[in-house]
Short mmCIF file of C-alpha atoms in Angstrom, two decimals:
data_model
loop_
_atom_site.label_atom_id
_atom_site.label_comp_id
_atom_site.label_asym_id
_atom_site.label_seq_id
_atom_site.Cartn_x
_atom_site.Cartn_y
_atom_site.Cartn_z
CA UNK A 1 15.43 -8.46 14.77
CA UNK A 2 12.79 -6.40 16.55
CA UNK A 3 9.79 -4.55 15.19
CA UNK A 4 9.60 -0.93 16.27
CA UNK A 5 7.20 1.94 16.65
CA UNK A 6 9.08 5.17 15.97
CA UNK A 7 6.99 8.34 16.05
CA UNK A 8 7.82 10.13 12.77
CA UNK A 9 6.77 13.47 14.23
CA UNK A 10 9.58 13.30 16.79
CA UNK A 11 11.86 10.53 15.52
CA UNK A 12 11.67 8.93 18.97
CA UNK A 13 11.39 5.18 19.59
CA UNK A 14 8.09 4.46 21.33
CA UNK A 15 7.97 0.69 21.64
CA UNK A 16 9.67 -2.40 20.28
CA UNK A 17 8.55 -5.99 19.93
CA UNK A 18 10.51 -9.20 19.45
CA UNK A 19 9.80 -11.09 16.28
CA UNK A 20 7.86 -14.32 16.70
CA UNK A 21 10.00 -17.46 16.53
CA UNK A 22 9.46 -20.09 13.81
CA UNK A 23 7.83 -22.31 16.45
CA UNK A 24 5.38 -19.59 17.46
CA UNK A 25 4.48 -18.92 13.84
CA UNK A 26 3.94 -22.62 13.17
CA UNK A 27 1.73 -22.94 16.22
CA UNK A 28 -0.45 -20.03 15.10
CA UNK A 29 -0.77 -21.49 11.60
CA UNK A 30 -1.71 -24.92 13.01
CA UNK A 31 -4.35 -23.37 15.27
CA UNK A 32 -5.64 -21.28 12.37
CA UNK A 33 -6.24 -24.46 10.42
CA UNK A 34 -8.20 -25.97 13.32
CA UNK A 35 -10.22 -22.78 13.48
CA UNK A 36 -10.95 -23.04 9.74
CA UNK A 37 -12.61 -26.45 10.11
CA UNK A 38 -15.19 -24.88 12.44
CA UNK A 39 -15.46 -21.44 10.86
CA UNK A 40 -16.26 -22.73 7.37
CA UNK A 41 -19.30 -24.55 8.82
CA UNK A 42 -20.80 -21.37 10.31
CA UNK A 43 -23.80 -19.75 8.63
CA UNK A 44 -23.90 -16.26 7.18
CA UNK A 45 -26.15 -15.00 9.96
CA UNK A 46 -23.43 -15.60 12.56
CA UNK A 47 -20.67 -14.23 10.34
CA UNK A 48 -22.75 -11.14 9.69
CA UNK A 49 -23.42 -10.57 13.38
CA UNK A 50 -19.73 -10.81 14.26
CA UNK A 51 -18.60 -8.64 11.35
CA UNK A 52 -21.09 -5.96 12.41
CA UNK A 53 -19.59 -6.21 15.91
CA UNK A 54 -16.23 -5.36 14.31
CA UNK A 55 -17.75 -2.28 12.66
CA UNK A 56 -19.24 -1.17 15.99
CA UNK A 57 -15.98 -1.64 17.88
CA UNK A 58 -14.06 0.31 15.26
CA UNK A 59 -16.49 3.21 15.56
CA UNK A 60 -16.62 3.10 19.35
CA UNK A 61 -12.82 3.14 19.67
CA UNK A 62 -12.19 5.31 16.62
CA UNK A 63 -10.08 7.83 18.52
CA UNK A 64 -7.83 5.13 20.02
CA UNK A 65 -7.14 3.41 16.71
CA UNK A 66 -6.69 6.69 14.86
CA UNK A 67 -4.10 7.89 17.37
CA UNK A 68 -2.27 4.60 17.05
CA UNK A 69 -1.96 5.04 13.28
CA UNK A 70 -0.86 8.65 13.61
CA UNK A 71 1.78 7.78 16.21
CA UNK A 72 3.16 4.87 14.20
CA UNK A 73 3.20 6.33 10.69
CA UNK A 74 2.36 10.04 10.94
CA UNK A 75 -0.85 10.47 8.97
CA UNK A 76 -2.93 13.51 9.99
CA UNK A 77 -5.39 12.50 12.69
CA UNK A 78 -8.46 13.56 10.70
CA UNK A 79 -7.38 11.23 7.88
CA UNK A 80 -6.77 8.44 10.41
CA UNK A 81 -10.29 8.88 11.76
CA UNK A 82 -11.69 8.75 8.23
CA UNK A 83 -9.71 5.54 7.67
CA UNK A 84 -11.24 3.85 10.72
CA UNK A 85 -14.70 4.89 9.52
CA UNK A 86 -13.97 3.43 6.09
CA UNK A 87 -12.93 0.14 7.72
CA UNK A 88 -16.25 0.02 9.54
CA UNK A 89 -18.01 0.61 6.21
CA UNK A 90 -16.22 -2.24 4.43
CA UNK A 91 -17.15 -4.60 7.29
CA UNK A 92 -20.79 -3.53 6.97
CA UNK A 93 -20.72 -3.87 3.19
CA UNK A 94 -19.58 -7.48 3.32
CA UNK A 95 -21.72 -8.28 6.38
CA UNK A 96 -24.74 -7.16 4.36
CA UNK A 97 -23.80 -8.52 0.94
CA UNK A 98 -21.54 -11.58 1.26
CA UNK A 99 -24.39 -14.09 1.45
CA UNK A 100 -26.05 -12.80 -1.71
CA UNK A 101 -22.77 -12.52 -3.62
CA UNK A 102 -21.76 -16.05 -2.66
CA UNK A 103 -25.13 -17.69 -3.10
CA UNK A 104 -25.13 -20.64 -5.50
CA UNK A 105 -25.41 -19.81 -9.18
CA UNK A 106 -27.75 -22.13 -11.13
CA UNK A 107 -26.70 -22.78 -14.73
CA UNK A 108 -28.82 -24.70 -17.25
CA UNK A 109 -26.93 -27.59 -18.85
CA UNK A 110 -27.64 -31.18 -19.90
CA UNK A 111 -27.73 -32.13 -16.20
CA UNK A 112 -30.92 -32.42 -14.22
CA UNK A 113 -29.35 -29.80 -12.01
CA UNK A 114 -26.07 -27.92 -12.29
CA UNK A 115 -24.81 -25.01 -10.29
CA UNK A 116 -21.73 -23.21 -9.03
CA UNK A 117 -20.99 -22.81 -5.35
CA UNK A 118 -18.36 -20.64 -3.72
CA UNK A 119 -16.50 -22.43 -0.94
CA UNK A 120 -13.78 -20.94 1.26
CA UNK A 121 -10.15 -21.85 0.54
CA UNK A 122 -8.81 -21.94 4.10
CA UNK A 123 -6.01 -19.98 5.75
CA UNK A 124 -5.05 -16.88 3.73
CA UNK A 125 -1.90 -14.85 4.35
CA UNK A 126 -2.06 -11.06 3.93
CA UNK A 127 1.20 -9.13 3.57
CA UNK A 128 0.33 -5.51 4.15
CA UNK A 129 2.05 -2.11 4.09
CA UNK A 130 2.13 0.68 6.66
CA UNK A 131 0.60 3.56 4.70
CA UNK A 132 -3.05 2.69 5.34
CA UNK A 133 -2.37 0.37 8.25
CA UNK A 134 -6.01 -0.35 9.07
CA UNK A 135 -7.80 0.04 5.73
CA UNK A 136 -5.59 -2.25 3.71
CA UNK A 137 -6.00 -5.01 6.27
CA UNK A 138 -9.77 -4.68 6.61
CA UNK A 139 -10.41 -4.56 2.89
CA UNK A 140 -8.80 -8.02 2.76
CA UNK A 141 -10.11 -9.40 6.05
CA UNK A 142 -13.78 -8.45 5.80
CA UNK A 143 -14.50 -10.30 2.52
CA UNK A 144 -12.11 -13.18 3.20
CA UNK A 145 -13.58 -13.96 6.62
CA UNK A 146 -17.18 -13.46 5.49
CA UNK A 147 -16.47 -16.06 2.78
CA UNK A 148 -15.46 -18.54 5.49
CA UNK A 149 -11.69 -18.15 5.30
CA UNK A 150 -9.17 -17.51 8.07
CA UNK A 151 -6.89 -14.44 8.01
CA UNK A 152 -3.20 -14.28 8.87
CA UNK A 153 -1.50 -10.89 8.82
CA UNK A 154 2.15 -10.07 8.25
CA UNK A 155 2.07 -6.30 8.62
CA UNK A 156 4.84 -3.81 7.83
CA UNK A 157 7.55 -3.80 10.47
CA UNK A 158 7.00 -0.15 11.46
CA UNK A 159 3.34 -0.60 12.49
CA UNK A 160 3.42 -3.51 14.97
CA UNK A 161 0.93 -1.87 17.33
CA UNK A 162 -1.62 -1.42 14.54
CA UNK A 163 -1.15 -5.07 13.64
CA UNK A 164 -1.85 -6.18 17.21
CA UNK A 165 -4.75 -3.75 17.57
CA UNK A 166 -6.50 -5.24 14.53
CA UNK A 167 -6.17 -8.73 15.98
CA UNK A 168 -7.66 -7.36 19.19
CA UNK A 169 -10.63 -5.90 17.29
CA UNK A 170 -11.57 -9.36 15.97
CA UNK A 171 -11.16 -10.89 19.42
CA UNK A 172 -13.35 -8.21 21.02
CA UNK A 173 -15.97 -8.81 18.34
CA UNK A 174 -16.30 -12.41 19.59
CA UNK A 175 -14.82 -14.11 16.54
CA UNK A 176 -13.58 -17.59 17.45
CA UNK A 177 -9.91 -17.70 18.39
CA UNK A 178 -7.53 -17.77 15.41
CA UNK A 179 -10.08 -16.51 12.89
CA UNK A 180 -7.74 -13.58 12.42
CA UNK A 181 -4.16 -13.55 13.72
CA UNK A 182 -1.19 -11.27 13.47
CA UNK A 183 2.29 -12.67 12.88
CA UNK A 184 5.00 -10.33 14.13
CA UNK A 185 7.68 -11.31 11.63
CA UNK A 186 10.08 -9.61 9.25
CA UNK A 187 9.96 -9.93 5.47
CA UNK A 188 12.71 -12.57 5.51
CA UNK A 189 10.30 -15.02 7.16
CA UNK A 190 7.40 -14.63 4.73
CA UNK A 191 8.56 -17.41 2.38
CA UNK A 192 8.45 -19.89 5.25
CA UNK A 193 4.81 -18.99 5.91
CA UNK A 194 3.89 -19.24 2.22
CA UNK A 195 5.58 -22.64 2.06
CA UNK A 196 3.45 -24.01 4.88
CA UNK A 197 0.89 -26.36 3.31
CA UNK A 198 -1.86 -25.00 5.53
CA UNK A 199 -1.62 -21.56 3.93
CA UNK A 200 -3.74 -21.73 0.80
CA UNK A 201 -3.35 -18.30 -0.79
CA UNK A 202 -1.63 -14.96 -0.36
CA UNK A 203 -2.59 -11.35 -0.92
CA UNK A 204 0.03 -8.63 -0.94
CA UNK A 205 -0.29 -4.88 -1.01
CA UNK A 206 3.12 -3.30 -1.44
CA UNK A 207 5.88 -2.74 -3.93
CA UNK A 208 6.39 -4.51 -7.25
CA UNK A 209 9.67 -5.74 -5.77
CA UNK A 210 7.95 -7.46 -2.83
CA UNK A 211 5.21 -8.59 -5.21
CA UNK A 212 7.70 -10.43 -7.39
CA UNK A 213 9.23 -12.19 -4.37
CA UNK A 214 5.87 -13.31 -3.02
CA UNK A 215 4.47 -14.25 -6.44
CA UNK A 216 7.63 -16.26 -7.13
CA UNK A 217 7.19 -18.25 -3.93
CA UNK A 218 3.45 -18.68 -4.58
CA UNK A 219 4.33 -19.88 -8.07
CA UNK A 220 6.72 -22.47 -6.68
CA UNK A 221 4.02 -23.71 -4.31
CA UNK A 222 1.23 -23.27 -6.92
CA UNK A 223 -0.78 -21.05 -4.62
CA UNK A 224 -3.25 -18.41 -5.61
CA UNK A 225 -2.10 -14.81 -5.11
CA UNK A 226 -3.50 -11.33 -5.48
CA UNK A 227 -1.10 -8.44 -5.94
CA UNK A 228 -1.94 -4.79 -5.33
CA UNK A 229 1.33 -3.04 -6.07
CA UNK A 230 2.69 0.45 -6.67
CA UNK A 231 1.47 3.16 -8.97
CA UNK A 232 2.59 6.31 -10.73
CA UNK A 233 -0.89 7.61 -11.35
CA UNK A 234 -1.46 10.23 -14.02
CA UNK A 235 -3.68 13.24 -13.32
CA UNK A 236 -4.60 14.43 -16.81
CA UNK A 237 -5.89 17.97 -17.19
CA UNK A 238 -7.32 18.77 -20.62
CA UNK A 239 -7.82 22.28 -21.97
CA UNK A 240 -11.58 22.28 -21.31
CA UNK A 241 -11.27 21.26 -17.64
CA UNK A 242 -12.69 23.15 -14.69
CA UNK A 243 -9.27 24.40 -13.64
CA UNK A 244 -10.17 25.50 -10.11
CA UNK A 245 -11.76 22.16 -9.29
CA UNK A 246 -8.83 20.31 -10.88
CA UNK A 247 -6.28 22.35 -8.91
CA UNK A 248 -8.06 21.90 -5.62
CA UNK A 249 -8.31 18.12 -6.17
CA UNK A 250 -4.73 17.96 -7.43
CA UNK A 251 -3.42 19.26 -4.11
CA UNK A 252 -5.51 16.79 -2.12
CA UNK A 253 -4.62 13.96 -4.50
CA UNK A 254 -0.91 14.59 -4.08
CA UNK A 255 -0.79 15.36 -0.35
CA UNK A 256 -3.25 12.83 1.03
CA UNK A 257 -1.58 10.55 3.57
CA UNK A 258 1.44 12.89 3.48
CA UNK A 259 1.94 11.99 -0.16
CA UNK A 260 2.43 8.30 0.62
CA UNK A 261 -0.27 6.45 -1.25
CA UNK A 262 -0.08 4.02 -4.14
CA UNK A 263 -3.10 5.70 -5.73
CA UNK A 264 -1.93 9.26 -5.13
CA UNK A 265 -1.75 11.33 -8.29
CA UNK A 266 1.96 11.62 -9.00
CA UNK A 267 2.34 12.83 -12.59
CA UNK A 268 0.30 15.92 -13.44
CA UNK A 269 -0.04 15.98 -17.21
CA UNK A 270 -1.45 19.28 -18.40
CA UNK A 271 -2.37 20.42 -21.92
CA UNK A 272 -0.18 23.23 -23.22
CA UNK A 273 -3.01 25.77 -23.68
CA UNK A 274 -3.82 25.85 -19.96
CA UNK A 275 -0.45 24.81 -18.57
CA UNK A 276 0.61 28.23 -17.22
CA UNK A 277 -2.75 29.00 -15.66
CA UNK A 278 -2.98 25.58 -13.99
CA UNK A 279 0.61 25.75 -12.78
CA UNK A 280 0.22 29.19 -11.21
CA UNK A 281 -2.88 28.15 -9.27
CA UNK A 282 -1.41 24.77 -8.32
CA UNK A 283 1.72 26.35 -6.84
CA UNK A 284 -0.29 28.96 -4.94
CA UNK A 285 -2.58 26.35 -3.39
CA UNK A 286 0.23 23.95 -2.56
CA UNK A 287 2.06 26.74 -0.69
CA UNK A 288 -0.97 27.32 1.54
CA UNK A 289 -0.80 23.77 2.97
CA UNK A 290 -0.87 23.62 6.76
CA UNK A 291 2.11 21.57 7.90
CA UNK A 292 2.56 20.36 11.46
CA UNK A 293 1.96 17.87 14.22
CA UNK A 294 -0.28 15.19 12.71
CA UNK A 295 -2.17 14.98 16.02
CA UNK A 296 -3.55 18.49 15.42
CA UNK A 297 -6.99 18.56 13.81
CA UNK A 298 -6.09 21.32 11.35
CA UNK A 299 -2.87 19.73 10.06
CA UNK A 300 -3.02 18.90 6.35
CA UNK A 301 0.53 17.59 5.89
CA UNK A 302 2.45 15.64 8.51
CA UNK A 303 5.84 13.91 8.42
CA UNK A 304 6.94 11.06 6.20
CA UNK A 305 6.72 7.74 8.00
CA UNK A 306 10.44 7.00 8.34
CA UNK A 307 13.77 8.76 8.01
CA UNK A 308 14.97 6.52 5.18
CA UNK A 309 11.90 7.54 3.16
CA UNK A 310 12.70 11.20 3.69
CA UNK A 311 16.30 10.76 2.58
CA UNK A 312 15.40 8.75 -0.50
CA UNK A 313 12.78 11.25 -1.61
CA UNK A 314 15.17 14.15 -1.19
CA UNK A 315 17.78 12.32 -3.24
CA UNK A 316 15.30 11.49 -6.03
CA UNK A 317 14.37 15.16 -6.27
CA UNK A 318 18.00 16.35 -6.27
CA UNK A 319 18.80 13.92 -9.07
CA UNK A 320 15.79 15.03 -11.10
CA UNK A 321 16.82 18.67 -10.70
CA UNK A 322 20.37 17.82 -11.74
CA UNK A 323 18.94 16.29 -14.90
CA UNK A 324 16.95 19.43 -15.75
CA UNK A 325 13.77 19.45 -13.65
CA UNK A 326 12.80 22.90 -12.36
CA UNK A 327 11.70 23.54 -8.77
CA UNK A 328 8.48 25.56 -8.63
CA UNK A 329 7.98 25.30 -4.89
CA UNK A 330 9.34 23.34 -1.94
CA UNK A 331 11.76 20.47 -2.58
CA UNK A 332 13.57 20.57 0.75
CA UNK A 333 13.52 18.88 4.16
CA UNK A 334 11.99 21.08 6.83
CA UNK A 335 14.39 22.16 9.56
CA UNK A 336 12.52 20.73 12.50
CA UNK A 337 12.32 17.59 14.58
CA UNK A 338 10.80 14.61 12.73
CA UNK A 339 10.73 13.57 9.08
CA UNK A 340 9.10 16.54 7.38
CA UNK A 341 9.34 17.46 3.70
CA UNK A 342 7.87 20.62 2.18
CA UNK A 343 4.90 20.35 -0.20
CA UNK A 344 6.65 20.49 -3.53
CA UNK A 345 6.17 20.83 -7.28
CA UNK A 346 8.75 20.27 -9.97
CA UNK A 347 8.34 21.06 -13.67
CA UNK A 348 10.18 20.19 -16.91
CA UNK A 349 10.02 16.56 -15.85
CA UNK A 350 11.10 14.23 -18.63
CA UNK A 351 11.85 10.57 -19.21
CA UNK A 352 15.10 9.44 -17.62
CA UNK A 353 14.57 11.44 -14.43
CA UNK A 354 13.63 9.71 -11.15
CA UNK A 355 10.61 12.04 -11.01
CA UNK A 356 9.36 10.53 -14.28
CA UNK A 357 10.51 6.94 -14.06
CA UNK A 358 10.24 6.15 -10.36
CA UNK A 359 7.47 6.42 -7.81
CA UNK A 360 8.03 9.49 -5.61
CA UNK A 361 6.59 8.45 -2.26
CA UNK A 362 6.04 11.84 -0.68
CA UNK A 363 4.45 15.27 -1.14
CA UNK A 364 5.96 16.05 -4.54
CA UNK A 365 4.05 16.67 -7.74
CA UNK A 366 5.75 16.24 -11.10
CA UNK A 367 4.36 18.56 -13.77
CA UNK A 368 4.51 17.40 -17.35
CA UNK A 369 3.41 19.45 -20.35
CA UNK A 370 1.39 17.72 -23.07
CA UNK A 371 1.05 19.15 -26.57
CA UNK A 372 -2.54 17.98 -26.92
CA UNK A 373 -5.05 15.38 -25.79
CA UNK A 374 -3.38 12.48 -27.62
CA UNK A 375 0.01 13.44 -26.25
CA UNK A 376 -1.47 13.53 -22.74
CA UNK A 377 -2.78 9.99 -23.07
CA UNK A 378 0.54 8.84 -24.53
CA UNK A 379 2.43 10.28 -21.54
CA UNK A 380 -0.13 8.87 -19.09
CA UNK A 381 0.50 5.38 -20.47
CA UNK A 382 4.27 5.84 -20.62
CA UNK A 383 4.85 4.11 -17.30
CA UNK A 384 5.49 0.59 -16.12
CA UNK A 385 2.61 0.98 -13.66
CA UNK A 386 -1.15 0.92 -14.22
CA UNK A 387 -3.06 1.41 -11.00
CA UNK A 388 -5.32 4.48 -10.94
CA UNK A 389 -5.76 7.56 -13.12
CA UNK A 390 -7.87 10.66 -13.28
CA UNK A 391 -9.01 12.73 -16.21
CA UNK A 392 -10.25 16.31 -16.09
CA UNK A 393 -12.51 17.70 -18.83
CA UNK A 394 -16.01 19.16 -19.02
CA UNK A 395 -16.78 16.95 -22.03
CA UNK A 396 -18.10 13.75 -20.41
CA UNK A 397 -18.61 11.91 -23.69
CA UNK A 398 -15.02 12.56 -24.70
CA UNK A 399 -13.82 11.55 -21.22
CA UNK A 400 -15.60 8.19 -21.37
CA UNK A 401 -14.04 7.51 -24.77
CA UNK A 402 -10.57 8.44 -23.55
CA UNK A 403 -11.04 6.24 -20.48
CA UNK A 404 -10.83 3.23 -22.84
CA UNK A 405 -7.35 4.32 -23.91
CA UNK A 406 -5.87 4.72 -20.44
CA UNK A 407 -3.87 1.71 -19.24
CA UNK A 408 -4.92 1.53 -15.58
CA UNK A 409 -7.16 -0.40 -13.21
CA UNK A 410 -9.38 2.63 -12.76
CA UNK A 411 -10.16 5.94 -14.42
CA UNK A 412 -11.83 8.66 -12.38
CA UNK A 413 -13.36 11.43 -14.46
CA UNK A 414 -13.37 14.81 -12.71
CA UNK A 415 -12.80 13.18 -9.34
CA UNK A 416 -10.19 11.98 -6.88
CA UNK A 417 -9.04 8.36 -7.28
CA UNK A 418 -10.24 6.41 -4.26
CA UNK A 419 -11.28 2.91 -3.27
CA UNK A 420 -14.91 2.09 -2.51
CA UNK A 421 -16.17 -1.24 -1.10
CA UNK A 422 -18.74 -1.40 -3.92
CA UNK A 423 -16.21 -1.04 -6.75
CA UNK A 424 -13.35 -3.36 -7.73
CA UNK A 425 -9.86 -2.11 -6.93
CA UNK A 426 -6.55 -3.19 -8.44
CA UNK A 427 -4.12 -2.62 -11.24
CA UNK A 428 -2.47 -3.87 -14.40
CA UNK A 429 1.16 -3.97 -15.58
CA UNK A 430 3.58 -3.62 -12.62
CA UNK A 431 0.69 -2.49 -10.43
CA UNK A 432 -0.30 -6.11 -10.01
CA UNK A 433 -3.14 -8.51 -10.72
CA UNK A 434 -6.39 -9.63 -9.19
CA UNK A 435 -8.99 -7.39 -7.61
CA UNK A 436 -10.00 -6.38 -4.13
CA UNK A 437 -13.39 -5.11 -2.93
CA UNK A 438 -16.85 -5.49 -4.50
CA UNK A 439 -18.14 -8.91 -5.60
CA UNK A 440 -14.93 -9.41 -7.59
CA UNK A 441 -12.76 -9.13 -4.46
CA UNK A 442 -14.61 -11.66 -2.31
CA UNK A 443 -14.43 -14.23 -5.12
CA UNK A 444 -10.61 -14.10 -5.29
CA UNK A 445 -10.32 -16.41 -2.29
CA UNK A 446 -13.02 -18.99 -2.87
CA UNK A 447 -13.16 -22.31 -4.64
CA UNK A 448 -15.51 -21.72 -7.57
CA UNK A 449 -16.94 -25.22 -7.49
CA UNK A 450 -19.08 -26.79 -10.22
CA UNK A 451 -21.75 -29.24 -9.03
CA UNK A 452 -23.35 -31.39 -11.76
CA UNK A 453 -26.24 -33.76 -11.01
CA UNK A 454 -27.32 -36.39 -13.55
CA UNK B 1 21.69 0.36 17.72
CA UNK B 2 25.14 0.24 19.29
CA UNK B 3 25.52 -3.51 18.68
CA UNK B 4 24.46 -3.35 15.07
CA UNK B 5 27.09 -4.43 12.58
CA UNK B 6 26.57 -4.56 8.83
CA UNK B 7 27.43 -7.80 7.10
CA UNK B 8 26.65 -9.07 3.60
CA UNK B 9 23.76 -11.04 5.10
CA UNK B 10 22.18 -8.01 6.76
CA UNK B 11 18.61 -7.62 5.55
CA UNK B 12 17.91 -4.33 3.76
CA UNK B 13 14.92 -3.88 6.09
CA UNK B 14 17.27 -3.91 9.12
CA UNK B 15 19.92 -1.81 7.40
CA UNK B 16 17.63 1.11 6.53
CA UNK B 17 16.10 1.09 9.99
CA UNK B 18 19.46 1.17 11.79
CA UNK B 19 21.26 3.33 9.23
CA UNK B 20 18.75 5.40 7.20
CA UNK B 21 21.58 7.20 5.38
CA UNK B 22 22.44 3.91 3.73
CA UNK B 23 19.62 4.51 1.21
CA UNK B 24 21.51 7.47 -0.24
CA UNK B 25 24.85 5.68 -0.18
CA UNK B 26 23.46 2.62 -1.97
CA UNK B 27 21.45 4.75 -4.40
CA UNK B 28 24.72 6.35 -5.47
CA UNK B 29 25.93 2.85 -6.27
CA UNK B 30 22.79 2.15 -8.28
CA UNK B 31 20.96 0.11 -5.66
CA UNK B 32 17.52 1.39 -4.65
CA UNK B 33 16.66 0.14 -1.17
CA UNK B 34 13.07 1.36 -1.10
CA UNK B 35 10.11 0.68 -3.35
CA UNK B 36 6.65 2.05 -2.80
CA UNK B 37 7.68 3.12 0.69
CA UNK B 38 8.91 -0.34 1.72
CA UNK B 39 12.47 -1.63 2.08
CA UNK B 40 13.22 -4.18 -0.62
CA UNK B 41 13.27 -7.78 0.56
CA UNK B 42 16.51 -9.67 0.92
CA UNK B 43 20.08 -9.07 2.04
CA UNK B 44 22.64 -6.47 1.01
CA UNK B 45 24.48 -9.17 -0.87
CA UNK B 46 21.45 -10.27 -2.87
CA UNK B 47 20.49 -6.66 -3.69
CA UNK B 48 24.03 -5.90 -4.83
CA UNK B 49 24.34 -9.10 -6.85
CA UNK B 50 21.09 -8.30 -8.66
CA UNK B 51 22.81 -5.12 -9.85
CA UNK B 52 25.90 -7.02 -11.00
CA UNK B 53 28.34 -6.21 -8.20
CA UNK B 54 31.02 -8.77 -7.36
CA UNK B 55 32.10 -10.02 -3.92
CA UNK B 56 34.98 -7.56 -3.67
CA UNK B 57 32.72 -4.60 -4.41
CA UNK B 58 30.18 -5.86 -1.89
CA UNK B 59 32.93 -6.06 0.74
CA UNK B 60 33.73 -2.41 0.07
CA UNK B 61 30.08 -1.47 0.58
CA UNK B 62 30.03 -3.32 3.90
CA UNK B 63 33.19 -1.56 5.04
CA UNK B 64 31.79 1.87 4.07
CA UNK B 65 28.45 1.21 5.73
CA UNK B 66 30.10 0.12 8.97
CA UNK B 67 32.22 3.25 8.85
CA UNK B 68 29.04 5.33 8.41
CA UNK B 69 27.61 3.61 11.49
CA UNK B 70 30.61 4.70 13.55
CA UNK B 71 30.39 8.35 12.42
#
């Protein structure tokens, strides 16, 4: 099997790569282990210097890396540039904070001295998706490597050039060889990598389906894993919300990354009293979206990343409509080259429809009417997922109380759900376990070691 | 592309890349090939067996998918 770059704007094959053989993969893993023995002995000053080099390289070559993402998976170029900037920020955050976060923690006991130290685990495998092809890798790599670990990347098969570019960034930043390596392999070879005794832990960002497969293998091998999986995030608009602000954010929340984000708002749950007003404004704003070549600076919505995604999305919508959902705008493939789908809203969405039960990975908002505040929370929690959520109301005290009732890894009040290096990120239920980012994230891949001195 | 033949051991990842329309065909049979934007892991046979299809039914899928490739 080969790994291919297909430009979703044109549907044309750009480049293909042969998968690495088992021997090549084994050699990289062996060399990664040798690299670990040296890397774990380095001090934080050196790690910081090199990680800041990474941030500088990312910024210096921002245009190059942004174009690569846009060519491989179609995100609008301005969003790709913002993604590279965010990667530089996460490198700086951990360059500046890793030493303090991982400094030894003294605890008073019956010992003359007792403390906790945080030692690296070794070689960590990251299985990453294509939708944020740089960010999702760097949010793993920056903390893991600052903690003294070694990174191995199995990236999604449609972004091989991004995968190789990230490896190149670490090389250019003067990291020792095999501190971070890309494995060009398909999903069928992941179990073999997990089974290698050198690999000590695995992090996966992707679907609950892939998560189960990887977690199962990690379970068999008794290896630590972190899972950041899918979401069907609720966007809850209560009757006392600032409707204009909510509408404007709703459009961004649904269309960001061409609608292909695990933390995109997908179910728009609106209280009955303001439902018509919100809907009217939401449809009007959605219809003003600028669709086009993702390389253009003013494009707001580009193509879906692959043809199969386009066809599945279209089918999910058709089935939902057949079961009673009502099209308010869009809901069709655009008649043009590439994998374009119109910005869309469907209403009357109820349980049993794909639009309610499944994750719609594209620019489609599902509108759901809630009788009142309690009903809104009930609907928000009526999902197998629990990643992000947002709540819109002018009553901050009420919002903070309701935040307790929402089953999700994060609740954003009057704001867009987003990740931030300073805050933990992750989900519950089928959205996974473990946390990335912040001081919680860097401690996922360390040995929390107790030292007790008589 | 031209040399691609669907067998029961074909990985879903390869199938949807070579024959994107297969996602609609298999969805009609109750098999969702994509989750969270990613092809599910494993072969056509394992995906079909998870949904309770027997060997004969899987053979029919393979035949249909190869026919779709020719069209």
